[in-house]
Coordinates of C-alpha atoms in Angstrom, one line a residue:
M1 CA -26.3 11.7 3.4
V2 CA -28.3 8.7 2.4
D3 CA -26.3 5.5 1.8
V4 CA -27.3 5.1 -1.9
P5 CA -24.1 4.9 -3.9
L6 CA -25.4 6.7 -7.0
P7 CA -23.5 9.7 -8.3
H8 CA -26.5 11.9 -8.9
L9 CA -27.6 11.3 -5.2
D10 CA -24.3 12.3 -3.7
R11 CA -25.7 15.3 -1.9
P12 CA -27.4 16.1 1.4
F13 CA -31.2 15.6 1.9
D14 CA -33.3 17.2 4.6
Y15 CA -35.3 15.0 7.0
A16 CA -37.5 15.9 10.0
V17 CA -36.5 14.5 13.3
P18 CA -39.4 13.3 15.5
T19 CA -39.5 14.5 19.0
T20 CA -39.1 10.9 20.3
L21 CA -35.7 10.8 18.6
D22 CA -34.6 14.3 19.4
E23 CA -31.9 13.3 21.9
Q24 CA -30.7 10.3 20.0
V25 CA -30.2 11.9 16.6
Q26 CA -27.2 14.2 16.6
A27 CA -24.7 15.4 14.1
G28 CA -22.7 12.4 13.1
S29 CA -25.4 9.8 14.0
R30 CA -26.2 6.8 12.0
V31 CA -29.9 6.6 11.2
R32 CA -32.5 4.8 9.1
V33 CA -34.7 6.8 6.7
R34 CA -37.2 6.2 3.9
F35 CA -35.7 7.0 0.5
A36 CA -37.5 6.2 -2.8
G37 CA -39.7 3.8 -0.9
R38 CA -36.9 1.9 0.7
L39 CA -35.5 1.9 4.2
V40 CA -31.8 2.8 4.0
D41 CA -29.0 3.8 6.2
A42 CA -28.0 7.5 6.4
Y43 CA -25.6 9.8 8.2
V44 CA -26.6 13.0 9.9
L45 CA -24.4 15.9 8.8
E46 CA -26.0 18.6 11.0
R47 CA -29.2 19.5 12.9
V48 CA -30.9 22.8 11.9
D49 CA -34.0 24.6 13.1
A50 CA -35.6 24.9 9.6
S51 CA -35.2 23.6 6.1
E52 CA -35.1 25.5 2.8
H53 CA -37.1 22.7 1.2
E54 CA -40.6 24.0 0.5
G55 CA -42.3 20.6 0.4
T56 CA -43.2 18.2 3.2
L57 CA -40.2 16.5 4.8
A58 CA -40.1 12.8 5.5
F59 CA -39.2 11.7 9.1
V60 CA -36.2 9.9 10.3
E61 CA -37.4 6.3 11.0
R62 CA -35.0 5.4 13.8
A63 CA -31.6 6.0 15.2
V64 CA -29.0 3.2 14.8
G65 CA -27.3 3.2 18.2
T66 CA -26.5 6.2 20.4
E67 CA -23.0 6.8 19.2
P68 CA -22.2 9.5 16.6
V69 CA -19.9 7.9 14.1
V70 CA -18.9 10.9 11.9
T71 CA -17.1 13.9 13.4
A72 CA -17.0 17.3 11.8
E73 CA -13.3 16.7 10.9
T74 CA -13.9 13.2 9.4
S75 CA -17.0 14.4 7.5
T76 CA -14.9 17.1 5.8
L77 CA -12.2 14.5 5.0
F78 CA -14.8 12.1 3.5
R79 CA -16.1 14.8 1.3
A80 CA -12.6 15.9 0.2
V81 CA -11.6 12.3 -0.6
A82 CA -14.7 11.7 -2.6
D83 CA -14.2 15.0 -4.6
R84 CA -10.5 14.3 -5.2
W85 CA -11.1 10.8 -6.5
A86 CA -14.4 11.5 -8.3
G87 CA -16.3 9.2 -5.9
N88 CA -19.3 9.3 -3.5
Y89 CA -19.3 10.4 0.1
V90 CA -21.0 7.2 1.4
D91 CA -18.4 5.1 -0.4
V92 CA -15.6 6.8 1.6
V93 CA -17.6 6.5 4.8
R94 CA -17.6 2.7 4.3
L95 CA -13.8 2.8 4.1
G96 CA -13.5 4.8 7.3
V97 CA -16.4 3.8 9.6
P98 CA -16.7 0.1 10.6
S99 CA -20.0 -1.7 10.8
R100 CA -21.9 -1.3 14.1
H101 CA -21.7 -4.0 16.7
A102 CA -24.2 -3.2 19.5
A103 CA -22.4 -5.2 22.2
A104 CA -19.2 -3.2 21.7
E105 CA -21.0 0.1 22.5
S106 CA -21.5 -1.0 26.2
S107 CA -17.9 -2.0 26.7
A108 CA -15.4 0.2 28.5
P109 CA -11.7 0.2 27.8
K110 CA -9.2 -0.9 30.4
P111 CA -7.5 1.9 32.3
P112 CA -4.0 2.7 30.9
G113 CA -1.0 1.4 32.6
E114 CA 1.9 3.4 33.9
L115 CA 3.5 5.7 31.3
P116 CA 7.0 4.3 30.8
V117 CA 10.2 6.4 30.6
P118 CA 10.7 7.2 26.9
P119 CA 13.3 4.8 25.3
P120 CA 16.4 6.4 23.8
G121 CA 15.6 8.3 20.6
G122 CA 17.1 7.9 17.2
F123 CA 15.8 10.7 15.1
A124 CA 18.7 12.9 16.3
G125 CA 20.9 10.7 14.1
Y126 CA 19.1 12.1 10.9
R127 CA 19.6 15.4 9.3
A128 CA 16.6 17.5 10.3
G129 CA 15.3 14.7 12.4
A130 CA 15.5 16.5 15.8
A131 CA 14.1 19.7 14.3
F132 CA 11.1 17.8 13.0
L133 CA 10.3 16.3 16.4
T134 CA 10.7 19.7 18.0
A135 CA 8.3 21.2 15.5
V136 CA 5.8 18.4 16.1
G137 CA 6.0 18.8 19.8
D138 CA 5.3 22.5 19.4
G139 CA 2.1 21.8 17.4
K140 CA 3.4 23.0 14.1
A141 CA 2.4 21.7 10.7
A142 CA 5.8 20.1 10.0
R143 CA 5.8 17.8 6.9
A144 CA 8.7 15.5 6.1
V145 CA 9.7 12.6 3.8
W146 CA 11.9 10.3 5.8
S147 CA 14.4 7.9 4.3
A148 CA 15.1 5.4 7.0
R149 CA 18.6 4.3 7.6
P150 CA 19.3 0.5 6.9
G151 CA 19.4 -1.4 10.1
D152 CA 17.4 1.3 12.0
D153 CA 14.3 0.1 13.8
W154 CA 11.7 2.0 11.8
A155 CA 8.9 1.0 14.2
A156 CA 10.8 2.5 17.2
R157 CA 11.4 5.7 15.3
L158 CA 7.6 6.0 14.6
A159 CA 6.9 5.3 18.2
E160 CA 9.4 8.0 19.2
A161 CA 7.6 10.6 17.1
V162 CA 4.2 9.5 18.5
R163 CA 5.5 9.8 22.0
V164 CA 6.4 13.4 21.4
V165 CA 2.9 14.1 20.1
H166 CA 1.3 12.2 23.0
D167 CA 3.3 14.1 25.6
A168 CA 2.2 17.4 24.0
G169 CA -1.5 16.3 24.6
R170 CA -2.4 15.7 20.9
G171 CA -3.4 12.7 18.8
A172 CA -1.7 10.6 16.1
V173 CA -2.5 8.3 13.3
V174 CA 0.1 5.9 11.8
V175 CA -0.6 3.7 8.8
V176 CA 1.4 0.6 7.8
P177 CA 1.0 -1.8 4.8
D178 CA 0.1 -5.1 6.4
G179 CA -0.5 -7.1 9.5
R180 CA 3.1 -8.1 10.1
D181 CA 4.2 -4.4 10.1
L182 CA 1.3 -3.6 12.3
E183 CA 2.4 -6.2 14.9
R184 CA 5.9 -4.8 14.9
L185 CA 4.6 -1.3 15.3
D186 CA 2.2 -2.3 18.0
A187 CA 5.1 -3.8 20.0
A188 CA 7.1 -0.7 19.6
M189 CA 4.1 1.5 20.8
R190 CA 3.8 -0.6 23.9
V191 CA 7.4 0.0 24.7
S192 CA 7.0 3.8 24.2
L193 CA 3.5 4.4 25.5
G194 CA 2.8 1.4 27.8
T195 CA -0.6 -0.2 27.6
G196 CA -4.0 1.3 27.1
R197 CA -2.9 4.5 25.3
H198 CA -3.1 3.3 21.7
V199 CA -5.2 0.9 19.5
A200 CA -4.3 -1.1 16.5
L201 CA -7.0 -1.2 13.8
A202 CA -7.1 -3.9 11.2
A203 CA -9.8 -5.7 9.2
D204 CA -8.8 -9.2 10.6
L205 CA -9.7 -8.2 14.2
G206 CA -13.4 -9.2 13.7
P207 CA -16.3 -6.9 13.6
A208 CA -16.9 -6.6 17.4
E209 CA -13.3 -6.0 18.4
R210 CA -12.6 -3.6 15.6
Y211 CA -15.7 -1.6 16.4
R212 CA -14.8 -1.5 20.1
R213 CA -11.3 -0.2 19.4
W214 CA -12.6 2.3 16.9
L215 CA -15.2 3.6 19.4
A216 CA -12.5 4.2 22.0
V217 CA -10.9 6.5 19.5
R218 CA -14.1 8.1 18.5
R219 CA -15.0 8.8 22.2
G220 CA -11.6 10.4 22.8
Q221 CA -10.6 7.7 25.3
I222 CA -7.6 6.8 23.0
R223 CA -5.6 9.4 21.2
V224 CA -3.3 7.2 19.1
A225 CA -4.5 4.9 16.3
I226 CA -2.3 2.7 14.3
G227 CA -3.4 0.3 11.5
T228 CA -3.6 -0.6 7.9
R229 CA -5.0 1.7 5.2
G230 CA -8.4 2.0 6.8
A231 CA -6.8 3.6 9.8
A232 CA -6.1 6.7 7.7
Y233 CA -9.7 7.8 8.5
A234 CA -9.5 7.1 12.3
P235 CA -11.5 9.8 14.1
V236 CA -8.6 10.9 16.4
A237 CA -9.4 14.2 18.2
D238 CA -6.9 17.1 18.1
L239 CA -4.6 15.5 15.5
G240 CA -0.9 16.3 15.9
L241 CA 0.8 13.8 13.6
L242 CA -0.1 11.7 10.6
A243 CA 2.4 9.1 9.5
V244 CA 2.7 6.4 6.8
W245 CA 5.4 3.7 6.6
D246 CA 6.6 2.1 3.3
E247 CA 4.4 4.4 1.3
G248 CA 5.3 2.8 -2.0
D249 CA 3.7 -0.6 -1.0
D250 CA 0.7 -1.3 -3.3
L251 CA -1.2 -2.5 -0.2
H252 CA -1.8 1.2 0.6
A253 CA -3.9 1.5 -2.6
E254 CA -7.6 0.9 -1.8
P255 CA -9.2 -1.6 -4.1
R256 CA -12.7 -0.3 -3.4
A257 CA -14.3 2.8 -4.8
P258 CA -13.2 5.6 -5.1
Y259 CA -9.7 3.9 -5.0
P260 CA -7.7 6.4 -2.9
H261 CA -4.1 5.8 -1.8
A262 CA -3.5 5.9 2.0
R263 CA -0.5 8.2 1.5
D264 CA -2.5 10.7 -0.5
V265 CA -5.4 10.5 2.0
L266 CA -3.0 11.5 4.8
V267 CA -1.5 14.3 2.7
L268 CA -5.0 15.6 2.1
R269 CA -5.9 15.2 5.8
S270 CA -2.7 17.1 6.9
S271 CA -3.7 20.0 4.6
L272 CA -7.2 20.1 6.0
T273 CA -6.3 19.8 9.7
G274 CA -2.8 21.4 9.9
A275 CA -1.4 18.2 11.5
A276 CA 2.2 17.3 11.0
L277 CA 2.9 14.6 8.4
L278 CA 5.7 12.0 8.2
V279 CA 6.0 9.9 5.0
G280 CA 8.6 7.2 5.6
G281 CA 10.3 4.2 4.0
Y282 CA 13.7 2.8 3.0
A283 CA 12.9 3.6 -0.6
R284 CA 11.0 6.7 -1.9
T285 CA 8.3 7.0 -4.6
A286 CA 8.1 9.7 -7.2
E287 CA 5.0 11.0 -5.4
A288 CA 6.9 11.5 -2.2
Q289 CA 9.8 13.1 -4.1
L290 CA 7.2 15.6 -5.6
L291 CA 6.3 16.6 -2.1
V292 CA 9.9 17.5 -1.4
E293 CA 10.7 19.2 -4.7
S294 CA 7.5 21.3 -4.5
G295 CA 8.6 22.6 -1.1
W296 CA 5.5 21.2 0.6
A297 CA 7.6 18.8 2.6
H298 CA 11.2 18.6 3.7
E299 CA 13.4 15.5 3.7
I300 CA 14.8 13.6 6.7
V301 CA 17.9 11.7 5.6
T302 CA 21.1 10.2 7.0
E303 CA 24.5 12.0 6.5
R304 CA 26.6 10.1 3.9
T305 CA 29.3 9.2 6.4
A306 CA 26.9 7.5 8.8
L307 CA 25.0 5.9 5.9
R308 CA 28.2 4.3 4.5
A309 CA 28.8 2.8 8.0
S310 CA 25.3 1.3 8.3
A311 CA 24.4 0.3 4.8
P312 CA 25.2 -3.1 3.4
S313 CA 27.9 -3.7 0.8
V314 CA 26.0 -4.3 -2.5
R315 CA 27.6 -6.2 -5.4
P316 CA 25.9 -6.9 -8.7
V317 CA 26.6 -10.3 -10.2
A318 CA 27.5 -8.8 -13.6
D319 CA 29.9 -6.1 -12.8
D320 CA 33.3 -5.9 -14.7
I321 CA 35.3 -7.5 -12.0
E322 CA 33.0 -10.5 -11.7
I323 CA 32.7 -11.0 -15.4
A324 CA 36.5 -11.0 -15.7
R325 CA 36.7 -13.6 -13.0
D326 CA 33.6 -15.6 -14.2
P327 CA 32.6 -15.0 -17.8
A328 CA 29.3 -16.9 -17.3
A329 CA 28.3 -14.6 -14.4
A330 CA 26.1 -12.4 -16.7
A331 CA 23.9 -15.3 -17.7
A332 CA 24.0 -17.6 -14.6
R333 CA 21.2 -17.4 -12.1
L334 CA 23.6 -18.2 -9.2
P335 CA 27.1 -17.2 -10.4
S336 CA 30.3 -17.9 -8.4
L337 CA 29.9 -14.6 -6.5
A338 CA 26.6 -15.8 -5.1
W339 CA 28.0 -19.2 -4.1
R340 CA 31.0 -17.6 -2.4
T341 CA 28.9 -15.1 -0.5
V342 CA 26.6 -17.8 0.8
R343 CA 29.4 -20.2 1.7
E344 CA 31.4 -17.5 3.7
A345 CA 28.3 -16.4 5.6
L346 CA 27.3 -19.9 6.6
A347 CA 30.8 -20.8 7.6
A348 CA 30.8 -17.7 9.9
G349 CA 27.6 -19.0 11.5
N350 CA 25.3 -16.4 10.1
P351 CA 21.9 -16.7 8.4
V352 CA 21.5 -15.9 4.7
L353 CA 18.5 -14.3 3.2
V354 CA 17.6 -15.2 -0.4
Q355 CA 14.9 -13.1 -2.1
V356 CA 13.1 -14.8 -5.0
P357 CA 10.4 -12.8 -7.0
R358 CA 8.1 -15.7 -7.6
R359 CA 6.6 -18.2 -5.2
G360 CA 5.9 -21.8 -6.1
Y361 CA 8.3 -24.4 -7.7
V362 CA 8.4 -23.6 -11.4
P363 CA 5.6 -21.0 -12.0
S364 CA 6.3 -20.7 -15.8
L365 CA 7.2 -23.3 -18.4
A366 CA 8.1 -23.2 -22.1
C367 CA 9.1 -25.6 -24.9
V368 CA 12.7 -26.8 -24.7
Q369 CA 13.3 -26.4 -28.4
D370 CA 11.8 -23.1 -29.5
R371 CA 10.9 -21.5 -26.1
T372 CA 7.2 -21.2 -26.9
P373 CA 5.3 -20.6 -23.7
A374 CA 3.4 -23.6 -22.4
R375 CA -0.3 -22.9 -22.1
C376 CA -3.4 -24.9 -21.2
S377 CA -5.3 -26.3 -24.1
V378 CA -8.6 -25.6 -22.4
C379 CA -8.4 -22.0 -21.1
A380 CA -5.0 -20.9 -22.4
G381 CA -3.7 -20.2 -18.9
P382 CA 0.1 -20.6 -18.2
L383 CA 1.3 -24.1 -17.1
A384 CA 3.4 -24.5 -14.0
A385 CA 5.1 -27.4 -12.1
P386 CA 4.2 -27.6 -8.4
S387 CA 7.2 -29.9 -7.7
E388 CA 10.0 -31.8 -9.3
R389 CA 8.0 -34.9 -10.3
A390 CA 4.5 -33.5 -10.5
V391 CA 2.6 -33.3 -13.7
P392 CA 2.5 -29.7 -15.0
A393 CA -0.9 -28.1 -14.5
C394 CA -2.7 -24.9 -15.5
R395 CA -2.4 -22.0 -13.0
W396 CA -5.8 -20.7 -14.0
C397 CA -8.1 -23.8 -14.1
G398 CA -6.0 -26.4 -12.4
R399 CA -6.2 -29.0 -15.1
P400 CA -3.2 -31.3 -15.5
A401 CA -1.4 -31.1 -18.8
G402 CA 0.4 -34.4 -19.0
E403 CA -0.2 -34.7 -22.8
W404 CA 0.9 -31.2 -23.7
R405 CA 2.5 -30.6 -27.1
C406 CA 4.2 -27.5 -28.4
P407 CA 1.8 -25.8 -30.9
T408 CA 4.8 -24.6 -32.9
C409 CA 7.2 -27.6 -33.2
G410 CA 5.1 -30.5 -31.7
G411 CA 7.8 -31.1 -29.0
R412 CA 6.7 -32.5 -25.6
R413 CA 9.6 -31.5 -23.4
M414 CA 9.4 -28.4 -21.2
R415 CA 11.9 -26.2 -19.5
A416 CA 11.6 -23.7 -16.6
V417 CA 11.2 -20.1 -17.7
V418 CA 11.0 -18.7 -14.1
V419 CA 12.2 -20.6 -11.0
G420 CA 10.1 -20.1 -7.9
A421 CA 11.0 -20.0 -4.2
G422 CA 10.3 -23.7 -3.7
R423 CA 12.7 -24.8 -6.5
T424 CA 15.3 -22.3 -5.2
A425 CA 15.1 -23.7 -1.7
E426 CA 15.5 -27.2 -3.0
E427 CA 18.6 -26.3 -5.1
L428 CA 20.2 -24.5 -2.2
G429 CA 19.5 -27.3 0.2
R430 CA 21.3 -29.7 -2.1
A431 CA 24.2 -27.3 -2.5
F432 CA 24.6 -26.7 1.2
P433 CA 23.8 -29.9 3.0
G434 CA 23.8 -29.7 6.8
H435 CA 22.3 -26.3 6.9
P436 CA 18.5 -25.8 7.4
V437 CA 16.5 -24.1 4.6
R438 CA 13.4 -22.2 5.6
T439 CA 10.9 -20.7 3.2
S440 CA 8.6 -17.7 3.7
G441 CA 5.9 -16.6 1.4
G442 CA 2.3 -17.1 0.3
D443 CA 0.2 -18.5 3.2
R444 CA 3.3 -19.5 5.2
V445 CA 5.0 -16.3 6.2
L446 CA 7.6 -16.5 8.9
A447 CA 7.7 -13.5 11.4
E448 CA 11.2 -14.1 12.6
V449 CA 14.2 -16.4 12.4
G450 CA 17.1 -17.0 14.7
D451 CA 20.7 -16.0 14.4
E452 CA 22.1 -19.5 13.6
A453 CA 23.5 -20.4 10.2
A454 CA 20.6 -21.1 7.9
L455 CA 19.2 -20.3 4.4
V456 CA 16.0 -18.3 4.4
V457 CA 14.3 -18.2 1.0
A458 CA 11.5 -15.6 0.9
T459 CA 9.3 -13.8 -1.7
P460 CA 9.3 -10.0 -1.6
G461 CA 7.4 -8.6 1.4
A462 CA 7.6 -12.0 3.3
E463 CA 11.2 -11.6 4.5
P464 CA 11.3 -12.6 8.2
L465 CA 13.1 -10.5 10.7
C466 CA 16.5 -11.6 12.1
P467 CA 17.2 -10.0 15.5
G468 CA 20.9 -9.7 14.9
G469 CA 20.6 -9.1 11.2
Y470 CA 21.4 -11.4 8.3
G471 CA 25.0 -12.2 7.5
A472 CA 24.4 -11.8 3.8
A473 CA 21.6 -11.6 1.2
L474 CA 21.0 -12.7 -2.4
L475 CA 18.5 -10.8 -4.5
L476 CA 17.8 -13.2 -7.4
D477 CA 16.2 -12.8 -10.7
G478 CA 16.3 -9.1 -10.9
W479 CA 15.2 -9.2 -14.6
A480 CA 11.8 -10.7 -13.5
L481 CA 11.1 -7.5 -11.4
L482 CA 12.6 -5.0 -13.8
S483 CA 11.0 -6.3 -17.0
R484 CA 7.4 -6.2 -15.8
P485 CA 5.2 -4.1 -18.1
D486 CA 4.6 -1.5 -15.5
L487 CA 5.5 2.2 -15.3
R488 CA 6.5 1.6 -11.6
A489 CA 8.7 -1.4 -12.3
A490 CA 12.0 0.2 -11.5
E491 CA 10.6 2.1 -8.5
E492 CA 8.9 -1.1 -7.1
T493 CA 12.0 -3.2 -7.7
L494 CA 14.2 -0.8 -5.8
R495 CA 11.7 -0.7 -2.9
R496 CA 11.7 -4.5 -2.7
W497 CA 15.5 -4.7 -2.9
M498 CA 16.0 -2.0 -0.2
N499 CA 13.5 -3.6 2.2
A500 CA 15.3 -6.9 2.0
A501 CA 18.9 -5.4 2.0
A502 CA 18.0 -3.3 5.1
L503 CA 17.7 -6.5 7.1
V504 CA 21.4 -7.3 6.5
R505 CA 24.0 -6.3 9.1
P506 CA 26.0 -3.1 8.5
R507 CA 28.5 -3.6 5.7
G508 CA 27.2 -7.2 5.2
P509 CA 27.4 -8.5 1.6
V510 CA 24.3 -8.2 -0.6
V511 CA 24.5 -9.8 -4.1
V512 CA 21.9 -8.5 -6.6
G513 CA 21.1 -10.5 -9.7
A514 CA 21.1 -7.7 -12.3
D515 CA 23.3 -5.8 -14.6
S516 CA 25.5 -3.3 -12.7
G517 CA 24.9 -0.6 -15.4
L518 CA 21.2 -0.3 -14.7
P519 CA 20.2 2.9 -12.8
T520 CA 18.1 1.0 -10.4
V521 CA 21.1 -1.3 -9.5
Q522 CA 23.3 1.8 -9.1
A523 CA 20.8 3.4 -6.7
L524 CA 20.9 0.3 -4.6
V525 CA 24.7 0.1 -4.7
R526 CA 25.0 3.8 -3.5
W527 CA 21.9 3.4 -1.3
D528 CA 20.4 6.5 -2.8
P529 CA 16.6 6.4 -2.7
A530 CA 16.3 10.1 -3.0
G531 CA 18.4 10.3 -6.2
A532 CA 16.4 7.4 -7.7
A533 CA 13.1 9.1 -6.9
A534 CA 14.3 12.4 -8.4
R535 CA 15.3 10.7 -11.6
E536 CA 12.0 8.8 -11.8
L537 CA 10.1 12.0 -11.2
A538 CA 12.1 13.9 -13.9
E539 CA 11.5 11.1 -16.4
R540 CA 7.8 11.0 -15.8
A541 CA 7.5 14.8 -16.0
E542 CA 9.2 14.7 -19.4
L543 CA 6.7 12.0 -20.6
G544 CA 3.7 13.7 -19.0
L545 CA 3.0 10.9 -16.6
P546 CA 1.7 10.9 -12.9
P547 CA 2.5 12.4 -10.5
A548 CA 3.7 15.2 -12.7
T549 CA 0.2 15.1 -14.3
R550 CA -3.1 13.8 -13.1
M551 CA -4.6 10.9 -15.0
A552 CA -8.0 9.2 -14.9
G553 CA -8.7 5.6 -16.0
L554 CA -12.2 4.9 -17.4
T555 CA -13.0 1.2 -17.7
G556 CA -16.2 -0.3 -19.1
T557 CA -17.8 -1.4 -22.3
P558 CA -16.9 0.8 -25.3
T559 CA -20.4 2.2 -25.5
A560 CA -20.5 3.1 -21.8
V561 CA -17.0 4.7 -21.8
G562 CA -17.8 6.6 -25.0
E563 CA -21.0 7.9 -23.5
L564 CA -19.2 9.1 -20.3
L565 CA -16.5 10.9 -22.3
G566 CA -19.1 12.4 -24.6
A567 CA -21.0 13.9 -21.6
A568 CA -17.9 15.1 -19.7
V569 CA -16.8 18.7 -20.1
L570 CA -13.1 18.1 -19.7
P571 CA -10.6 20.8 -18.7
D572 CA -8.7 22.7 -21.3
G573 CA -5.6 20.8 -22.4
A574 CA -7.1 17.4 -21.5
Q575 CA -5.6 14.5 -23.6
V576 CA -7.6 11.3 -24.2
V577 CA -5.5 8.2 -24.7
G578 CA -6.7 4.8 -25.8
P579 CA -8.6 2.6 -25.9
V580 CA -6.8 -0.3 -24.4
P581 CA -8.6 -3.7 -24.3
V582 CA -9.1 -5.0 -20.8
D583 CA -11.0 -8.2 -21.6
A584 CA -13.4 -9.5 -24.2
D585 CA -16.2 -7.0 -23.3
S586 CA -14.4 -3.9 -21.8
E587 CA -11.8 -1.4 -22.6
R588 CA -9.9 1.4 -20.7
M589 CA -9.5 5.0 -21.8
L590 CA -7.0 7.3 -20.1
V591 CA -7.6 11.1 -19.6
R592 CA -4.5 13.2 -18.8
V593 CA -4.4 16.8 -17.6
P594 CA -1.8 19.1 -16.0
R595 CA -1.5 18.5 -12.3
G596 CA -3.1 21.8 -11.4
K597 CA -6.3 20.8 -13.2
G598 CA -6.8 17.5 -11.4
A599 CA -9.7 18.8 -9.3
E600 CA -11.4 20.0 -12.5
L601 CA -10.9 16.6 -14.1
A602 CA -12.4 14.8 -11.1
H603 CA -15.4 17.2 -11.1
A604 CA -16.0 16.8 -14.8
L605 CA -16.0 13.0 -14.6
K606 CA -18.2 13.0 -11.5
T607 CA -20.7 15.3 -13.1
A608 CA -20.8 13.1 -16.3
A609 CA -21.2 10.0 -14.1
A610 CA -24.1 11.7 -12.2
G611 CA -25.8 12.4 -15.5
R612 CA -25.5 8.8 -16.6
S613 CA -26.8 7.6 -13.2
A614 CA -29.8 10.0 -13.4
R615 CA -30.6 8.5 -16.8
R616 CA -30.3 5.0 -15.3
S617 CA -27.7 3.9 -17.8
A618 CA -27.4 0.2 -17.4
E619 CA -23.6 -0.3 -18.1
P620 CA -21.3 1.0 -15.4
V621 CA -18.0 2.7 -15.9
R622 CA -15.2 2.4 -13.3
I623 CA -13.6 5.8 -12.7
A624 CA -10.1 5.7 -11.0
L625 CA -7.8 8.7 -10.6
D626 CA -4.1 8.0 -11.0
P627 CA -4.8 4.2 -11.2
L628 CA -1.9 1.9 -10.4
E629 CA -3.1 -0.8 -12.7
A630 CA -3.2 1.5 -15.7
L631 CA 0.4 2.6 -15.2

């Protein structure tokens, strides 16, 4: 396969191997070849005695290193991912094979340390948890969707499952959303496996170290690979377990072509290899629920009695009791319930977590008189205030807007539309003097805080761990999360709320700033991620939306998108929706088909794209299957 990312060239080409390279060029090797007059990279799929090509074959120019970088199993996976997401083989290889670093090829890994005694397990406390580990240890293709219990150490549970696979002599791949989760999982793996038996793969390691660790897996010296989304393709031999944590996090969605989701890659890899699969998180997506309802996977959950004992006590600010006590509770950002909860937790010497959806001080402003959004006079970007006394400035171009006037009424005074984490921390610090206020978010994310009385203000995903658990939590501005113009708004809001609430001690108070009658709030109060996911899936099925259907987003100029759709032989029953403007020059069209015809849709779009590529059409079209941004 030549590394030329053009759809019509996404097929194997035969090359002759000179006798001088006979030993170096093997199946899976990275080589350099002449293609259309240029010297390009290529990957060897297989060596054969003869070619069916009747013409003269070009020779391989040289081998790039002595290490085969593609295995038979990962090659099959790359092809399957490319076909499912209407992409190219070499694009998927870039996602799964790191760049070569020659010095790393000569390094040898350190010998593993002593294998520790397995720490006490916790999966036995879940319904079907022990049975899943037994099946994994026996080498069966067990597949499960795991709803983690609040307060449980999810990293220790994943390490427990990996230890079972390791002791059975097989390999494992575990994927987490980000570097913080990876550090936590890495520490749990060292406790379970000791040193030298696993590697952590992440993009921020640097090219040499990342390639060295990846090579240890490719050579079979390490059988356990953990990491962020790129680790889903790790060439672990004899796979016994594939796992993904917090599968609803959008960091699992690959921003590069062909835009696969790590969860779906692992589902596909489990189907191809027969390895066990564990999809975990505190919350659950509609995609994971579909795996359960289709019978493809079983669920691992906590019995309700144990769940009630470990889950936090969630109170909405606008329930009937609070409104009767405080009529302003429905409109107040911090009603009396929130103040009482914080005051009592701090008085008991406990830390309090405050989750704020937006970072910054005041990220959105509007006219005081008529609520017209305040925008930059140059680029029309939204105005924001970085601090209490700072001049408002544009969030897009950075220009100060000290002379701003409302285009509707001519007024010059502005008010906050949304309050950020910085302003919230300032207000809480004034309200509770004598207690430290820490902020976590943006480029200053705290990994951990102590057990002393303090206020911790964090944006979603940046909540620091507290070893003993938080004494209470406030989940503010729920409307800002629930009102986003996004199909996944309710699902993503529940995920963010549950991830934060799970850090609170058992039966600790959690105050959520949203109406108690909303289904998302009720799911949080009951701690019922499965029920929320089942409702979400049923609603999407009724509306014909993914994952009940397959959908493709086509983004480009109107001419290019129209040309692609005109050339595509879409499956029967395909529905074309749009166009939707994306910017001044491009638009997006959506193509929807029944779920069973997703492969046909991908093939039709890939074939049409190949035809445009062969004709050297100048305007590109971005093809994304089940795109998050379009939903």
